[in-house]
mmCIF file of C-alpha atoms in Angstrom:
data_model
loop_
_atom_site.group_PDB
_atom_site.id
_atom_site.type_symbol
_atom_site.label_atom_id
_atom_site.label_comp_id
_atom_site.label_asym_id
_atom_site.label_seq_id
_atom_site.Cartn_x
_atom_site.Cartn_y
_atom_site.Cartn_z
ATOM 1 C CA UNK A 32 -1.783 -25.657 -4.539
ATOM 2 C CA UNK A 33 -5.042 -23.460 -4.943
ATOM 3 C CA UNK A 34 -4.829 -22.338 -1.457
ATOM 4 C CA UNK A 35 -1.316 -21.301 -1.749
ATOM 5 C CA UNK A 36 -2.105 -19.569 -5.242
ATOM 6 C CA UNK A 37 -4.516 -17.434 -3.601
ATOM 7 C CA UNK A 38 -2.558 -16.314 -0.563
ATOM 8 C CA UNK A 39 0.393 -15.349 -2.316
ATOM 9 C CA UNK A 40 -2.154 -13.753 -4.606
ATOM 10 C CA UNK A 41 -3.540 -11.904 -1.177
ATOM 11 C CA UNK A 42 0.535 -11.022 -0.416
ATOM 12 C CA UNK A 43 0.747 -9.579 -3.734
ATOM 13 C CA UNK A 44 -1.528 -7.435 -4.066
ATOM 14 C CA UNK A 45 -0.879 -6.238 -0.352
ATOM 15 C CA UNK A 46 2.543 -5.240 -0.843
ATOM 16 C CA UNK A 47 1.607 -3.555 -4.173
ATOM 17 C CA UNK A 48 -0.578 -1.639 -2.605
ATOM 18 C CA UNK A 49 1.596 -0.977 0.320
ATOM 19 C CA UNK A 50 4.437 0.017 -2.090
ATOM 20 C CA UNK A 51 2.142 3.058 -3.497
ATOM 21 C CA UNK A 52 0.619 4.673 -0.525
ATOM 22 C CA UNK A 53 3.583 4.324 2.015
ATOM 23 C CA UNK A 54 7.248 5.411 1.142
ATOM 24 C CA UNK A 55 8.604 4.691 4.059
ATOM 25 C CA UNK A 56 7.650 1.267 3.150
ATOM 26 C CA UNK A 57 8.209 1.615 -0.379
ATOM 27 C CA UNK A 58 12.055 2.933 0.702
ATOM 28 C CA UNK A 59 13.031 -0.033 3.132
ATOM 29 C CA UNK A 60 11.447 -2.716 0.311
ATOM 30 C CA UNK A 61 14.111 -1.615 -2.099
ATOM 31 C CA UNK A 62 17.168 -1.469 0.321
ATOM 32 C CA UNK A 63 16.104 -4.798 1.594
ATOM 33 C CA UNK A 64 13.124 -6.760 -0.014
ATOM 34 C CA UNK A 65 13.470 -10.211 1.459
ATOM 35 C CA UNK A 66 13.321 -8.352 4.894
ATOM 36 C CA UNK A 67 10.484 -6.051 4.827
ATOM 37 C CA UNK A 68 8.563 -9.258 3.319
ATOM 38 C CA UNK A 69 9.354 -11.355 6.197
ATOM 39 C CA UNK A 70 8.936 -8.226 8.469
ATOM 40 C CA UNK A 71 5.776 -8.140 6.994
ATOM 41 C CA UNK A 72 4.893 -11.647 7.536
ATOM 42 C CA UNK A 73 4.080 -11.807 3.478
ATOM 43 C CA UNK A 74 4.089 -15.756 2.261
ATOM 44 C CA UNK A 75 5.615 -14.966 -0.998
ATOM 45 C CA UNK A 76 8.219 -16.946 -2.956
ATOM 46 C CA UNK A 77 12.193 -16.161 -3.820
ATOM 47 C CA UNK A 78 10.672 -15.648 -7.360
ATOM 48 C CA UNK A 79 7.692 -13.744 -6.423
ATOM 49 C CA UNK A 80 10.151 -10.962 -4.461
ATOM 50 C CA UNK A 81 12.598 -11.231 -7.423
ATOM 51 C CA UNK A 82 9.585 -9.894 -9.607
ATOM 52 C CA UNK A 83 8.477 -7.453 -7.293
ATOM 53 C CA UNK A 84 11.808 -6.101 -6.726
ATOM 54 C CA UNK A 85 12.562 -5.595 -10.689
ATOM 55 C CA UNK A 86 9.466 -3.073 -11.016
ATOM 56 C CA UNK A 87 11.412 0.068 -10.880
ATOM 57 C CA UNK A 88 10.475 2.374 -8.006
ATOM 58 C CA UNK A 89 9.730 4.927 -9.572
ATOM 59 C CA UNK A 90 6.660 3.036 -10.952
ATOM 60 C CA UNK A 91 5.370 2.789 -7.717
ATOM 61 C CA UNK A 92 5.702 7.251 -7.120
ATOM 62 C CA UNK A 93 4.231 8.022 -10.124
ATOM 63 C CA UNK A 94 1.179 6.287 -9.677
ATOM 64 C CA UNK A 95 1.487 7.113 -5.800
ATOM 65 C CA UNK A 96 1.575 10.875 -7.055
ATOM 66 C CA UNK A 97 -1.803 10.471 -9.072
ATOM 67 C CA UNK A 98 -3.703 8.792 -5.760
ATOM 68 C CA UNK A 99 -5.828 11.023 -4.078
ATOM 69 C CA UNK A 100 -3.843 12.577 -0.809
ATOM 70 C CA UNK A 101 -6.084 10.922 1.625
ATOM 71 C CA UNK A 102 -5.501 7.163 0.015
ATOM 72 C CA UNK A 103 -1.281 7.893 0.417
ATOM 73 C CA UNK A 104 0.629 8.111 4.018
ATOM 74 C CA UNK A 105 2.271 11.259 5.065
ATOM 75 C CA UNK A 106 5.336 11.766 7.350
ATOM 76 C CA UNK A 107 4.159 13.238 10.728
ATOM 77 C CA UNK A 108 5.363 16.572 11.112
ATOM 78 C CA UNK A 109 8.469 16.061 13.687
ATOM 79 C CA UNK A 110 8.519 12.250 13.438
ATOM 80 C CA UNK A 111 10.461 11.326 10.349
ATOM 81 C CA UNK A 112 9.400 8.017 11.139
ATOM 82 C CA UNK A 113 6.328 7.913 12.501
ATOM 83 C CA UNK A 114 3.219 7.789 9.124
ATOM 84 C CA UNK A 115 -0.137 7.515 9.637
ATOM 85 C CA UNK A 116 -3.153 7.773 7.250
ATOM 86 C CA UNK A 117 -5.230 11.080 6.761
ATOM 87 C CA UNK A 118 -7.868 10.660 7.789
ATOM 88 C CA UNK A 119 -11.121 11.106 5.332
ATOM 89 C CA UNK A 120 -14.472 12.087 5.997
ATOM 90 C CA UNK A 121 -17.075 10.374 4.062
ATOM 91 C CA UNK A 122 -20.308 12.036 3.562
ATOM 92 C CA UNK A 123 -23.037 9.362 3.936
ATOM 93 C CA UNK A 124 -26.006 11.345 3.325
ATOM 94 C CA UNK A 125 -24.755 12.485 -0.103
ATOM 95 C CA UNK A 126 -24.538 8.738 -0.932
ATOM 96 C CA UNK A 127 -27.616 8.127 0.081
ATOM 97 C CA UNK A 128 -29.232 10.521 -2.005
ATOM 98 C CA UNK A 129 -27.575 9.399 -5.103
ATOM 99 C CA UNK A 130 -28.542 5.564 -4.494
ATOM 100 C CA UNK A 131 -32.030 6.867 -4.045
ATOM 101 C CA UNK A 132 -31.672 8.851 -7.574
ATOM 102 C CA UNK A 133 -30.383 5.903 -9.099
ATOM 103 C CA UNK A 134 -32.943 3.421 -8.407
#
């Protein structure tokens, strides 16, 4: 029962997270919910997609408008349904320097 706890747990928190940084996503889940779950091979419950599925939508755009514009998906120009993630630089050095300040 644990084990099953913790994947749906897992599922959860993957399509939550999938539901604010891809709209496409976000879009097909309401039209069909039980589909994109099984399209998305998530192991959650009747109940659990019931839940998900009464969080009103736009729940999921405001807080995807807040996230930072490299954390969210973006239509490709031309390709309505192609998405892919920005991608996002990371400066390593500056990292570095601040671990070294902090310690």
């Amino acid at each position: 029962m644990g084990q099953r706890l913790n994947m749906a747990m897992r599922d959860i928190e993957m399509i939550i997270g999938r539901l604010v940084t891809d709209e496409e996503f976000r879009v097909r889940f309401y039209q069909d919910p039980v589909r994109v779950c099984i399209e998305a091979r998530l192991r959650l419950s009747p109940l659990e997609i019931e839940a998900l599925a009464k969080v009103p939508a736009d729940a999921f755009e405001v807080l995807a408008q807040t996230m930072d514009e490299h954390l969210v998906r973006t239509p490709l120009v031309g390709r309505a349904n192609r998405w892919f993630t920005k991608p996002h630089k990371v400066r390593i050095s500056r990292y570095k320097k601040e671990s070294k300040n902090s310690g």
